[in-house]
mmCIF file of C-alpha atoms in Angstrom:
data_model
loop_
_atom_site.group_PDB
_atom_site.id
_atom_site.type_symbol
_atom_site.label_atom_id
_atom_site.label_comp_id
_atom_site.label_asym_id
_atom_site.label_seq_id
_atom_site.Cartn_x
_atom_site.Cartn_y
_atom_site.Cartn_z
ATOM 1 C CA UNK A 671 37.667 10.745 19.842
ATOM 2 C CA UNK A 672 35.266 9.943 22.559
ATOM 3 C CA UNK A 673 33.872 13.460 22.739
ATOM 4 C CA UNK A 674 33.242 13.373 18.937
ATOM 5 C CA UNK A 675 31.214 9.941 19.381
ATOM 6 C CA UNK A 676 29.330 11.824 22.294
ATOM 7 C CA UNK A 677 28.143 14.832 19.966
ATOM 8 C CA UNK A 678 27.076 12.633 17.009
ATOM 9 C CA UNK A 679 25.027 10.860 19.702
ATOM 10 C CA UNK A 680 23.399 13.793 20.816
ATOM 11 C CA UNK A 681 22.710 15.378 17.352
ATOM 12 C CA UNK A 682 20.908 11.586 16.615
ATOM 13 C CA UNK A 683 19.286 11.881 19.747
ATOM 14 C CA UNK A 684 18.107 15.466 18.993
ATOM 15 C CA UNK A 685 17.126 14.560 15.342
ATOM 16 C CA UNK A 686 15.135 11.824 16.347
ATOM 17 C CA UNK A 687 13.020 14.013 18.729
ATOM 18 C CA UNK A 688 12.605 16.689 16.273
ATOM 19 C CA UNK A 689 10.802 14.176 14.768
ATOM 20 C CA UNK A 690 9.178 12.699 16.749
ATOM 21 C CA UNK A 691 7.377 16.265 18.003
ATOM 22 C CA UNK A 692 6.297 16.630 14.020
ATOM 23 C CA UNK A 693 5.003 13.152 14.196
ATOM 24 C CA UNK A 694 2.989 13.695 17.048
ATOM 25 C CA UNK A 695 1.992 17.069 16.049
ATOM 26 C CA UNK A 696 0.442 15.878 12.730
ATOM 27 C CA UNK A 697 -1.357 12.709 14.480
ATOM 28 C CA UNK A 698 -3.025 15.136 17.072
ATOM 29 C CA UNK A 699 -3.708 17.797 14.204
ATOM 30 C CA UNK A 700 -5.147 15.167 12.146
ATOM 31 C CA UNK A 701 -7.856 13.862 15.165
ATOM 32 C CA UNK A 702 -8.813 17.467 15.944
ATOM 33 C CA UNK A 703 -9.387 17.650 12.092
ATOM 34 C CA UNK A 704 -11.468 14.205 12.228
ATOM 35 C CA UNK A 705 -13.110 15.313 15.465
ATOM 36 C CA UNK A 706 -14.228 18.842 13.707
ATOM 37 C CA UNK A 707 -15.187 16.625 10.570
ATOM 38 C CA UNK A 708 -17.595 14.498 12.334
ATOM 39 C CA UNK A 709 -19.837 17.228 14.361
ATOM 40 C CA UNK A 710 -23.349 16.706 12.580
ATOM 41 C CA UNK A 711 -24.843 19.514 11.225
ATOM 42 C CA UNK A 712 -27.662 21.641 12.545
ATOM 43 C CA UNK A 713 -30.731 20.807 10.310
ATOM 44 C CA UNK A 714 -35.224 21.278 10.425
ATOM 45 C CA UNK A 715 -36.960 18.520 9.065
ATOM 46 C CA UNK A 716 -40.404 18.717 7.860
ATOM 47 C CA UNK A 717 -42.607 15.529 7.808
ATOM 48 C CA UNK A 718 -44.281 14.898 4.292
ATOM 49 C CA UNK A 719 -48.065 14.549 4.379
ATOM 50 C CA UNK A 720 -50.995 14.207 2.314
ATOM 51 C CA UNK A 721 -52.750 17.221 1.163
ATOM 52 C CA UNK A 722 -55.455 18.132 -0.708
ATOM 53 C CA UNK A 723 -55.249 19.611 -4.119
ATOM 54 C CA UNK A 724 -57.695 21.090 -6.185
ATOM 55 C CA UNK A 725 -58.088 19.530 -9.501
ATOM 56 C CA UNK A 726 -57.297 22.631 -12.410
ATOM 57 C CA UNK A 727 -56.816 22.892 -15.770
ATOM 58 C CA UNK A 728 -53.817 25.182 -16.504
ATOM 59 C CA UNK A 729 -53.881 26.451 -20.542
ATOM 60 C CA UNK A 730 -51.629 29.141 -22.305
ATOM 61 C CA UNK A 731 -53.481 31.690 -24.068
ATOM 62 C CA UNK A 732 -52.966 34.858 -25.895
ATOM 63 C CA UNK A 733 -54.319 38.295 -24.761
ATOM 64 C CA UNK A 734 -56.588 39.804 -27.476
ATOM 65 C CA UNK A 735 -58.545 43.426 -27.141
ATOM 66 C CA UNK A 736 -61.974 43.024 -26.604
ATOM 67 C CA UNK A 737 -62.824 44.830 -30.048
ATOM 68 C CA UNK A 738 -59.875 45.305 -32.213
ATOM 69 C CA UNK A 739 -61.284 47.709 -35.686
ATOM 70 C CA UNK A 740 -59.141 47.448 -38.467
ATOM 71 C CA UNK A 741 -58.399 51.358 -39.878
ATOM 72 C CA UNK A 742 -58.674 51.715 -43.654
ATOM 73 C CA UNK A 743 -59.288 54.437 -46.299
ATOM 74 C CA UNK A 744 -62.733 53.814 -48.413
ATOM 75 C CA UNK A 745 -61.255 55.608 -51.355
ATOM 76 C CA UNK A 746 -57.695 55.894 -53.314
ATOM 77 C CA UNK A 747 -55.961 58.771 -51.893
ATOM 78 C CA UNK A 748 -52.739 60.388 -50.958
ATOM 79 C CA UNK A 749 -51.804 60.882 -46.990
ATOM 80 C CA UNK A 750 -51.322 64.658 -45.952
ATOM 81 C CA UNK A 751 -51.812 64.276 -42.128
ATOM 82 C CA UNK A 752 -51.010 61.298 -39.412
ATOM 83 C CA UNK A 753 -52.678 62.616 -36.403
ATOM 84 C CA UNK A 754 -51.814 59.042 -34.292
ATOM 85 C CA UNK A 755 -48.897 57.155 -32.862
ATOM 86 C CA UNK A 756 -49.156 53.765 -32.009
ATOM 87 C CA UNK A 757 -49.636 53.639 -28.050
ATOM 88 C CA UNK A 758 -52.041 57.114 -28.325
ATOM 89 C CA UNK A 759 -55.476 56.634 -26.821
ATOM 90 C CA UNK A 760 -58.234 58.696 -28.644
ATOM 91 C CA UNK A 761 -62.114 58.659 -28.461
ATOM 92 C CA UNK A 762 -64.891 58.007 -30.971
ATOM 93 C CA UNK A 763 -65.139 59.980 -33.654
ATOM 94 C CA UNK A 764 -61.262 61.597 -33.437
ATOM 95 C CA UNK A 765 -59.626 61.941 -36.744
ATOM 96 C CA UNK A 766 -56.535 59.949 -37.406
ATOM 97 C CA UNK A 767 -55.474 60.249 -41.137
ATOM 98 C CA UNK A 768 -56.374 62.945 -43.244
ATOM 99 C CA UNK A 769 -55.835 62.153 -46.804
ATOM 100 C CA UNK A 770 -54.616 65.243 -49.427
ATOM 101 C CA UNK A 771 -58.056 66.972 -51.536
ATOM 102 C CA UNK A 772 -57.023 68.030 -54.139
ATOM 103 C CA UNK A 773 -57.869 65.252 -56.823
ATOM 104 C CA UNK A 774 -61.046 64.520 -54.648
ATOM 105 C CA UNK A 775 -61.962 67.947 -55.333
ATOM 106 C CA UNK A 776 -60.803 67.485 -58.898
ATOM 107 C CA UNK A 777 -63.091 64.358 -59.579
ATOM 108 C CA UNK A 778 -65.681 66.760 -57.951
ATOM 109 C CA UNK A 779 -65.271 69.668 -60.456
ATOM 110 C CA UNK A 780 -65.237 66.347 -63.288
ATOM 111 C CA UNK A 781 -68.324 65.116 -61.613
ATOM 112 C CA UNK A 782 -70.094 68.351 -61.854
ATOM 113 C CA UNK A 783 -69.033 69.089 -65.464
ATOM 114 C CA UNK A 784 -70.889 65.972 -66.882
ATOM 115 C CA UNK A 785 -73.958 66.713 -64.908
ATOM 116 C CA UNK A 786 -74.399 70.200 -66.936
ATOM 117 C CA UNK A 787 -73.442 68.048 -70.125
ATOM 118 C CA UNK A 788 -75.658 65.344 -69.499
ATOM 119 C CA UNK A 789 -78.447 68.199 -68.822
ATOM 120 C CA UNK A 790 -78.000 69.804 -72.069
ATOM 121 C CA UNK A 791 -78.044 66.872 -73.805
ATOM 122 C CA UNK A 792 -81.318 66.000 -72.005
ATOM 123 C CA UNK A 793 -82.775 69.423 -72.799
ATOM 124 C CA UNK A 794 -81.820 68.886 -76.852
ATOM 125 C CA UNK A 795 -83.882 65.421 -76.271
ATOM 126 C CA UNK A 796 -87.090 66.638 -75.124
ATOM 127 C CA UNK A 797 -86.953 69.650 -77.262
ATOM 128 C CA UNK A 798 -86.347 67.313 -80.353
ATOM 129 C CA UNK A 799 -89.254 64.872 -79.278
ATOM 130 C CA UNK A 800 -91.657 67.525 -78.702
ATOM 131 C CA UNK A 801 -90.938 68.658 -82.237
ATOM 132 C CA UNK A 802 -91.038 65.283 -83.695
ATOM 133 C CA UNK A 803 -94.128 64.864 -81.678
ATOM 134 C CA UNK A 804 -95.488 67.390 -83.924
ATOM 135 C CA UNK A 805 -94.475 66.712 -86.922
ATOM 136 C CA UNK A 806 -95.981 63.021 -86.364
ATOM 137 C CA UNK A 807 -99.250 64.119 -85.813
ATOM 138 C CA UNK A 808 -99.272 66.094 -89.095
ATOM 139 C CA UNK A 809 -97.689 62.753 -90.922
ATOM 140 C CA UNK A 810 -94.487 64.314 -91.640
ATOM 141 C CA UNK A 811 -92.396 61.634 -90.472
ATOM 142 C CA UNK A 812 -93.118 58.027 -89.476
ATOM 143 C CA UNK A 813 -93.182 56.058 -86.783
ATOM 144 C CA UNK A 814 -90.434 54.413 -86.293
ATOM 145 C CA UNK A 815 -88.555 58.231 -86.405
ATOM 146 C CA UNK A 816 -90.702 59.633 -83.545
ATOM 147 C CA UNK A 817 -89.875 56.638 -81.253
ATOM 148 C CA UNK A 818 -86.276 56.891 -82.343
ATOM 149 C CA UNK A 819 -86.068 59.596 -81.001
ATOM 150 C CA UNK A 820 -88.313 59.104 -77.699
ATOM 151 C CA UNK A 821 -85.488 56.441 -77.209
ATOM 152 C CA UNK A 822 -83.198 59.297 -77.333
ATOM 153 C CA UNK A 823 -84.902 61.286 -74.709
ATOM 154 C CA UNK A 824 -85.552 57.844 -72.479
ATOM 155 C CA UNK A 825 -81.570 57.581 -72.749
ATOM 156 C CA UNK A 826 -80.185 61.109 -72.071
ATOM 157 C CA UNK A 827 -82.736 60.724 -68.635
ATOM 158 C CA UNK A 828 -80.868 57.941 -67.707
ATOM 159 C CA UNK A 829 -76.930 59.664 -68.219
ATOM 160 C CA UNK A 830 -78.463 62.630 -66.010
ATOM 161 C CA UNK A 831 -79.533 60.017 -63.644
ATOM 162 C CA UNK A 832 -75.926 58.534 -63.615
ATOM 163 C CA UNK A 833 -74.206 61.890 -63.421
ATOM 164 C CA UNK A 834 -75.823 63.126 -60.537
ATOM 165 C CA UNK A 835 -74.932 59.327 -58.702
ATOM 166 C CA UNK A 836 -70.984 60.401 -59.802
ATOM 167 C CA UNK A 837 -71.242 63.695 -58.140
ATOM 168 C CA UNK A 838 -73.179 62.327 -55.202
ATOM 169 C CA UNK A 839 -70.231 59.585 -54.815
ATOM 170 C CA UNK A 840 -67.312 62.433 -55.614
ATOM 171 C CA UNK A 841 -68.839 64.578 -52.691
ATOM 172 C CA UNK A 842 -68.774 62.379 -50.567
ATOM 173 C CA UNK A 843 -65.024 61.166 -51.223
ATOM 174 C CA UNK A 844 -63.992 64.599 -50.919
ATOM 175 C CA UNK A 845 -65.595 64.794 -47.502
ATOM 176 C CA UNK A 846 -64.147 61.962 -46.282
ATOM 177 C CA UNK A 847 -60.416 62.572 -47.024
ATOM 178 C CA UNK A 848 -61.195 62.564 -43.133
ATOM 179 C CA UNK A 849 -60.592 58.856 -41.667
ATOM 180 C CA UNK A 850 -61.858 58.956 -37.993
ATOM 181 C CA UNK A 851 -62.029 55.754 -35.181
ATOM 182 C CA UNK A 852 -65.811 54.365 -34.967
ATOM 183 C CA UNK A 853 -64.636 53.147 -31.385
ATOM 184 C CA UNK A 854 -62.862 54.663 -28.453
ATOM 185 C CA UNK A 855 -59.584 52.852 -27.411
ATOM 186 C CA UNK A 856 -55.071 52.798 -28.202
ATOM 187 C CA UNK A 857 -54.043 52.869 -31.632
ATOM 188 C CA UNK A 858 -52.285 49.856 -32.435
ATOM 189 C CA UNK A 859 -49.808 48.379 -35.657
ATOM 190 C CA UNK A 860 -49.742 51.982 -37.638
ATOM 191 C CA UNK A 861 -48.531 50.993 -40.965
ATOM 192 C CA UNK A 862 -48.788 54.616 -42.888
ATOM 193 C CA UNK A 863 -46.640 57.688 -43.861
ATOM 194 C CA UNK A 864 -47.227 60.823 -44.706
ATOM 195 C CA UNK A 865 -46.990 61.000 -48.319
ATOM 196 C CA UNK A 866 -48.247 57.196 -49.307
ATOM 197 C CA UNK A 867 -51.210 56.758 -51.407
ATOM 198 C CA UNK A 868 -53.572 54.694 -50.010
ATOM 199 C CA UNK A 869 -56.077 52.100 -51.737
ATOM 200 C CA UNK A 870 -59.567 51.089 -50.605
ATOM 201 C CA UNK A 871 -59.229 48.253 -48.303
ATOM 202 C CA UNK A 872 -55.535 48.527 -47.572
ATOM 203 C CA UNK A 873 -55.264 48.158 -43.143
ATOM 204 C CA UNK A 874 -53.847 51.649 -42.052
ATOM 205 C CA UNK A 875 -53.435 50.720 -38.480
ATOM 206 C CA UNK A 876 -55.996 49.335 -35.504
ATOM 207 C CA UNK A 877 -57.291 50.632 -32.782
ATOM 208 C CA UNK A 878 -57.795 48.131 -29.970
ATOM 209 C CA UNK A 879 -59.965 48.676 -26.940
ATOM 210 C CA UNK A 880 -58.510 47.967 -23.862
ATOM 211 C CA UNK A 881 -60.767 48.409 -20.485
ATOM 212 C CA UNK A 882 -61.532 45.212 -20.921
ATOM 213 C CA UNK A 883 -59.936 42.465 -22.925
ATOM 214 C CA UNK A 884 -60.092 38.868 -23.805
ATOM 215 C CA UNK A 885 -57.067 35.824 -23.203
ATOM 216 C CA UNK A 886 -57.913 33.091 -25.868
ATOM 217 C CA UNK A 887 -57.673 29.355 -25.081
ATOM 218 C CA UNK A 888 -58.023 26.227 -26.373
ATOM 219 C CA UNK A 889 -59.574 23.372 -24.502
ATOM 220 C CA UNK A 890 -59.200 19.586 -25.917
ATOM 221 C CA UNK A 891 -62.169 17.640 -26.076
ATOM 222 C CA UNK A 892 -62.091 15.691 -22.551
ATOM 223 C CA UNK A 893 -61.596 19.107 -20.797
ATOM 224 C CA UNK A 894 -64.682 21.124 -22.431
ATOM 225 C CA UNK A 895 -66.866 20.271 -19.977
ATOM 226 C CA UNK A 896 -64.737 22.365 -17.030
ATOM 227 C CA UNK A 897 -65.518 25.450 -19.111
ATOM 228 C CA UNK A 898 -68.629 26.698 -18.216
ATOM 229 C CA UNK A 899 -70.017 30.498 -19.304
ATOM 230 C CA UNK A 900 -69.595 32.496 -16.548
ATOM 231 C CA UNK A 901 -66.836 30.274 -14.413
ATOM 232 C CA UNK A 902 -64.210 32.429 -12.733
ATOM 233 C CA UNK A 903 -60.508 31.809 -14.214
ATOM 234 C CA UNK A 904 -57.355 32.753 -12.610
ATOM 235 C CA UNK A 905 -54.837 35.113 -15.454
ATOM 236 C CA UNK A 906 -51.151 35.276 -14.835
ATOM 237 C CA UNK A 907 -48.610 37.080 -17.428
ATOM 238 C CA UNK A 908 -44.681 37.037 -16.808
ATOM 239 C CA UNK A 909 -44.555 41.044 -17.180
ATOM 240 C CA UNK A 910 -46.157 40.990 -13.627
ATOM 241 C CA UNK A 911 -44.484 38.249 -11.670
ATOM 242 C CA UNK A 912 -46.903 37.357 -8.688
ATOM 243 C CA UNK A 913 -49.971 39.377 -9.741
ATOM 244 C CA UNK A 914 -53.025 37.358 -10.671
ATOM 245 C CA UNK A 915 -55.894 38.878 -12.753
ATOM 246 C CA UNK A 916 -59.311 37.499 -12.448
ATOM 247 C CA UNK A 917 -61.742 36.963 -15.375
ATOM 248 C CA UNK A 918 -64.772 35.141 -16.150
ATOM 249 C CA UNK A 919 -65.539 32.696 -19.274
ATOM 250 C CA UNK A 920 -67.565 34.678 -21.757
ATOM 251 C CA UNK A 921 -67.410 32.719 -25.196
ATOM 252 C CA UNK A 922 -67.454 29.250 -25.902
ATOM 253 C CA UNK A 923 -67.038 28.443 -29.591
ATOM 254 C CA UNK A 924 -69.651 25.460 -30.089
ATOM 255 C CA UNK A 925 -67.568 23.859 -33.110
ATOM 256 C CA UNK A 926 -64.014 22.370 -32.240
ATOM 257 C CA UNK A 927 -61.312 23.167 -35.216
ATOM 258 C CA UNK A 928 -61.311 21.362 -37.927
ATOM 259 C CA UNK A 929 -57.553 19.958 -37.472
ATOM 260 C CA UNK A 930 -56.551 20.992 -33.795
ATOM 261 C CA UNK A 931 -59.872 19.287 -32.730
ATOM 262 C CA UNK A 932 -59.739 22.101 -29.887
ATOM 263 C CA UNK A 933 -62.874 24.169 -28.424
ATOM 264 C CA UNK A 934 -61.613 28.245 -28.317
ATOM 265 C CA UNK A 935 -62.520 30.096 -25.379
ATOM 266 C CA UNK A 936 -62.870 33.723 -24.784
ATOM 267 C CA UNK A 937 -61.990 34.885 -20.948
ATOM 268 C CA UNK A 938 -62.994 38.329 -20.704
ATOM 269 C CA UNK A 939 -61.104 40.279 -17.586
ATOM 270 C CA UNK A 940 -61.354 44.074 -16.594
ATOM 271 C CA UNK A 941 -58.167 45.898 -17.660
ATOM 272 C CA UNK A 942 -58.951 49.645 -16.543
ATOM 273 C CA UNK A 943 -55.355 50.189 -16.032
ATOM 274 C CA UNK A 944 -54.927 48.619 -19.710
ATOM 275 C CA UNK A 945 -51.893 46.572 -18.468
ATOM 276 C CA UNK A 946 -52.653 43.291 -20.023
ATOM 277 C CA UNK A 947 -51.986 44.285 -23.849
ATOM 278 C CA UNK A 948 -52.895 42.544 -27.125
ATOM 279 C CA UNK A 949 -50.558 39.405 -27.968
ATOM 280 C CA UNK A 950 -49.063 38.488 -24.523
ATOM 281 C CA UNK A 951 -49.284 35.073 -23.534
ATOM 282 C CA UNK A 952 -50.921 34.221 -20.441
ATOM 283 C CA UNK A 953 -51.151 31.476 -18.284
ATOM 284 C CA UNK A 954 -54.728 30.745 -17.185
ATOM 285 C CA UNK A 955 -56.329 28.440 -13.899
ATOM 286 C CA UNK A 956 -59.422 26.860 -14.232
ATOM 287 C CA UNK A 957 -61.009 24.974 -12.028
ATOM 288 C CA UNK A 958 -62.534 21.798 -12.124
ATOM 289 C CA UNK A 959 -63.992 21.715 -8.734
ATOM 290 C CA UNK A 960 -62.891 18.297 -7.593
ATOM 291 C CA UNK A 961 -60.174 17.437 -5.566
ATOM 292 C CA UNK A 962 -57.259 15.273 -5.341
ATOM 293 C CA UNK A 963 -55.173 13.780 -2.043
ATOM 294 C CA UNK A 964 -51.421 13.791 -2.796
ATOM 295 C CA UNK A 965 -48.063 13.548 -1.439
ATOM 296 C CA UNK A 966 -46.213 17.069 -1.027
ATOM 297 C CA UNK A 967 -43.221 18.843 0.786
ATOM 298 C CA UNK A 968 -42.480 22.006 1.530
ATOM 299 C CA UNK A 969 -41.168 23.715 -1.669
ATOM 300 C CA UNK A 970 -38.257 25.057 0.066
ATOM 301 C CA UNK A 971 -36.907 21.359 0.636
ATOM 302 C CA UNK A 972 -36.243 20.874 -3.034
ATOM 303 C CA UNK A 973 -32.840 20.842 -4.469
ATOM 304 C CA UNK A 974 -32.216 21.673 -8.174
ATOM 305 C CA UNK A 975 -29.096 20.163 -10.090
ATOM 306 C CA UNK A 976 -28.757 19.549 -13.519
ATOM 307 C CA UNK A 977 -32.673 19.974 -14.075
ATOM 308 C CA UNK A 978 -32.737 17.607 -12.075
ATOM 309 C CA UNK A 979 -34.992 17.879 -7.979
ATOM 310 C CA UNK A 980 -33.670 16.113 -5.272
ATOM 311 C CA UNK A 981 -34.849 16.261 -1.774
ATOM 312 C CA UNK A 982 -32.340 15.407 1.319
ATOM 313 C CA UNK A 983 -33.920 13.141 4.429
ATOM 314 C CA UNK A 984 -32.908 12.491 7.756
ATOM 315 C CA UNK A 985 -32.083 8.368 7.545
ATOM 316 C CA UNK A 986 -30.844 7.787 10.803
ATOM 317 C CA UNK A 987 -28.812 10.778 11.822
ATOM 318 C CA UNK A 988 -27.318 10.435 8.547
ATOM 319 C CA UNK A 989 -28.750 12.875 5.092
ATOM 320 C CA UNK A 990 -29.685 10.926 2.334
ATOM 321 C CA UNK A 991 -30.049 12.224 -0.890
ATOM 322 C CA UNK A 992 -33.135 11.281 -3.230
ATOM 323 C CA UNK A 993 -33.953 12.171 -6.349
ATOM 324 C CA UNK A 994 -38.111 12.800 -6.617
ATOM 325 C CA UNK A 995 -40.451 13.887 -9.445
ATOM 326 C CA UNK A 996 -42.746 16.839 -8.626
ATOM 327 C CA UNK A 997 -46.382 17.745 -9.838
ATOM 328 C CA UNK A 998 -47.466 21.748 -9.301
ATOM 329 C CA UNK A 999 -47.017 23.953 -6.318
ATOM 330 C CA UNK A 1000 -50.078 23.682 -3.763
ATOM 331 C CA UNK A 1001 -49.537 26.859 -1.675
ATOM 332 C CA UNK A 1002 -45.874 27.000 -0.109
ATOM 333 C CA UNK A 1003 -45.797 23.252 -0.837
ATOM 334 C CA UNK A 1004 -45.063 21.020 -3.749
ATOM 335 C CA UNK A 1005 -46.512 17.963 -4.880
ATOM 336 C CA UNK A 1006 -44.596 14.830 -5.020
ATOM 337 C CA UNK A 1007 -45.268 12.310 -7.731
ATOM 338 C CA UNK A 1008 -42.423 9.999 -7.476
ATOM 339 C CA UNK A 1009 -39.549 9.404 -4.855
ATOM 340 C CA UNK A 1010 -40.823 9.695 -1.208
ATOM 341 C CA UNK A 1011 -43.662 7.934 0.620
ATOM 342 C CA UNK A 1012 -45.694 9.593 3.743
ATOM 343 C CA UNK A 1013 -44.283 10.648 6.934
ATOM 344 C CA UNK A 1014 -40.647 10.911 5.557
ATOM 345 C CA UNK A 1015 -38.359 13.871 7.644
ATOM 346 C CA UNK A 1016 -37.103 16.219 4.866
ATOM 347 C CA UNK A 1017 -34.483 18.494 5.358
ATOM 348 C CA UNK A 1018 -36.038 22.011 4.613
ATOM 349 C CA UNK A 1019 -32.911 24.280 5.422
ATOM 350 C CA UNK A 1020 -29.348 24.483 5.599
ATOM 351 C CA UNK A 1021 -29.238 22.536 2.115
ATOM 352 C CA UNK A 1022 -26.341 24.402 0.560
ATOM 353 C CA UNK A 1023 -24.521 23.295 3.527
ATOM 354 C CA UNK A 1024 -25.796 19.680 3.064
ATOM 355 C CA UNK A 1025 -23.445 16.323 1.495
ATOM 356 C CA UNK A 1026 -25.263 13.035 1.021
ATOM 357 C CA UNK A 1027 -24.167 10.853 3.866
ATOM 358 C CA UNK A 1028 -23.524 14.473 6.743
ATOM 359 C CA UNK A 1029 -23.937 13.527 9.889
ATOM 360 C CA UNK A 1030 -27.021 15.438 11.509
ATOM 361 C CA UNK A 1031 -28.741 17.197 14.422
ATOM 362 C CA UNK A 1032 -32.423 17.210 13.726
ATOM 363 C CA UNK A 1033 -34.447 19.655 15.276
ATOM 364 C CA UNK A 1034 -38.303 19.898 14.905
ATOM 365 C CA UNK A 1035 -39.871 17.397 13.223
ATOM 366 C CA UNK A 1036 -42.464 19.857 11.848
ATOM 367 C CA UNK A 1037 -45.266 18.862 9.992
ATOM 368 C CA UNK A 1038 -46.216 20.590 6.923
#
């Protein structure tokens, strides 16, 4: 009996330090974790400052080819040949369309045909006014006959007249079943097939001239005077991220629009490569020449979320998140309209690392 009391004693005893050992295990596990929660994190600060910014006026345009000549027939005819594709460059003069001869010929042959009638018909005239002429001055007929048929004569001139403008007019149809470019450049918007008959007027296709072209603008009213003939503008386009074109102001209309109220602007930039194309939109600089002190940060210190910036300061040791408004990019900085005042520290890396209220271990103090 007493040695069964003695081994429930020990296997209480034993219990109890079992645990114990886990208790004390999980308190000590539990302070490293609190001790490894509480190191601050490694962080650069940058100190925000007052810059300078140059006053611009930033528009969206639309790239247009310095001459773009709309490609039509001059006469009703049927396509034979398209000699183009839409991308092709070609010089002045090269032929594009040929259109099929046959009825130009035809209305040639037609044309011809009433000349020799109208002719004949002239040549019975005079011979019948000559006689009549005669007979007149022997008082074989009166008057009013010989000048009857003088008006006969005066008439049949006339139809040989407008015979020989028909055949002039056919001939030259028939010649130009050949539809050429009157300017060099890339053929643009073909709208023909082989086959269709075409009708005076209708657009075939363009051809746009490229080495140089213009990006269209519109200015409002209180920003006219920045534009200034000659004034250098900065050109980006997103199909080449980070290059910037540069072009001058060449065309001011003098009238605003009637309902926009807007001034439009030509920018003219070289484009020997012919990368900036008719219709992209493109984002133009102009500036004002003044200049403007403002509050900035490094861009890198900004934090997106939800659309949404926020920027993260040192407050004591402690990071402190703050929502700001920003203005445009000055350099590798950006301006801040709304959220921070001068000489704050802002954390400029290890932000994806960063919680509002992380303990921290500045380093630097760097100025922008």
């Amino acid at each position: 009996m007493l040695k069964t009391k003695n081994i429930r004693t020990l296997m209480i005893v034993l219990i109890l330090l079992i645990i114990g050992s886990i208790t004390a295990w999980r308190i000590y596990n539990s302070q490293q974790t609190a001790v490894i929660a509480v190191q601050p994190l490694a962080v650069t600060t940058a100190v925000t400052r007052l810059v300078n910014k140059p006053q611009v006026l930033s528009l969206t345009g639309t790239v247009e080819g310095l001459t773009s000549v709309l490609i039509s027939s001059r006469f009703q005819g049927k396509v034979e040949q398209i000699l183009v594709e839409d991308g092709q460059a070609v010089q002045t003069g090269a032929t594009l369309i040929t259109l099929d001869p046959l009825e130009l010929n035809n209305a040639v042959r037609v044309a011809e045909n009433n000349v020799r009638h109208t002719e004949a018909n002239l040549h019975t005239a005079q011979m019948d006014f000559q006689r009549y002429q005669t007979l007149y001055s022997q008082n074989a007929i009166t008057k009013q006959q010989l000048e009857s048929t003088e008006a006969r004569l005066i008439t049949s001139r006339t139809e040989v007249d407008n015979a020989y403008a028909n055949l002039n007019s056919a001939q030259k149809q028939a010649k130009d079943t050949l539809i050429t470019t009157p300017v060099t450049g890339v053929i643009a918007n073909k709208a023909v097939t082989v086959g269709q008959v075409v009708s005076p007027g209708n657009t075939l296709l363009t051809v746009e001239q490229l080495d140089q072209v213009y990006v269209v603008v519109h200015i409002e009213q209180k920003d006219v005077a920045a534009a200034q003939l000659g004034r250098d503008v900065a050109i980006t386009v997103d199909a080449y991220p980070g290059e910037i074109f540069r072009g001058t102001i060449a065309v001011i209309n003098p009238a605003a629009g009637n309902e926009s109220r807007m001034f439009r602007v030509k920018v003219k930039i070289n484009n020997p490569d012919q990368l900036l194309k008719p219709g992209m939109f493109a984002q133009t600089t102009l500036s004002t020449g003044d200049v403007k002190t403002v509050l900035a940060v490094p861009h890198k210190a900004i934090v997106k979320h939800k659309g949404l910036n926020y920027v993260y300061i040192d407050d004591n040791k402690k990071a402190k998140k703050i929502l700001v408004e920003t203005g445009e990019l000055i350099g590798d900085s950006i301006e801040i309209t709304a959220g921070l005042q001068e000489n704050m520290p802002v954390i400029i890396d290890n932000l994806d690392k960063i919680k509002d209220g992380d303990a921290l271990l500045t380093e630097g103090g760097n100025t922008l």
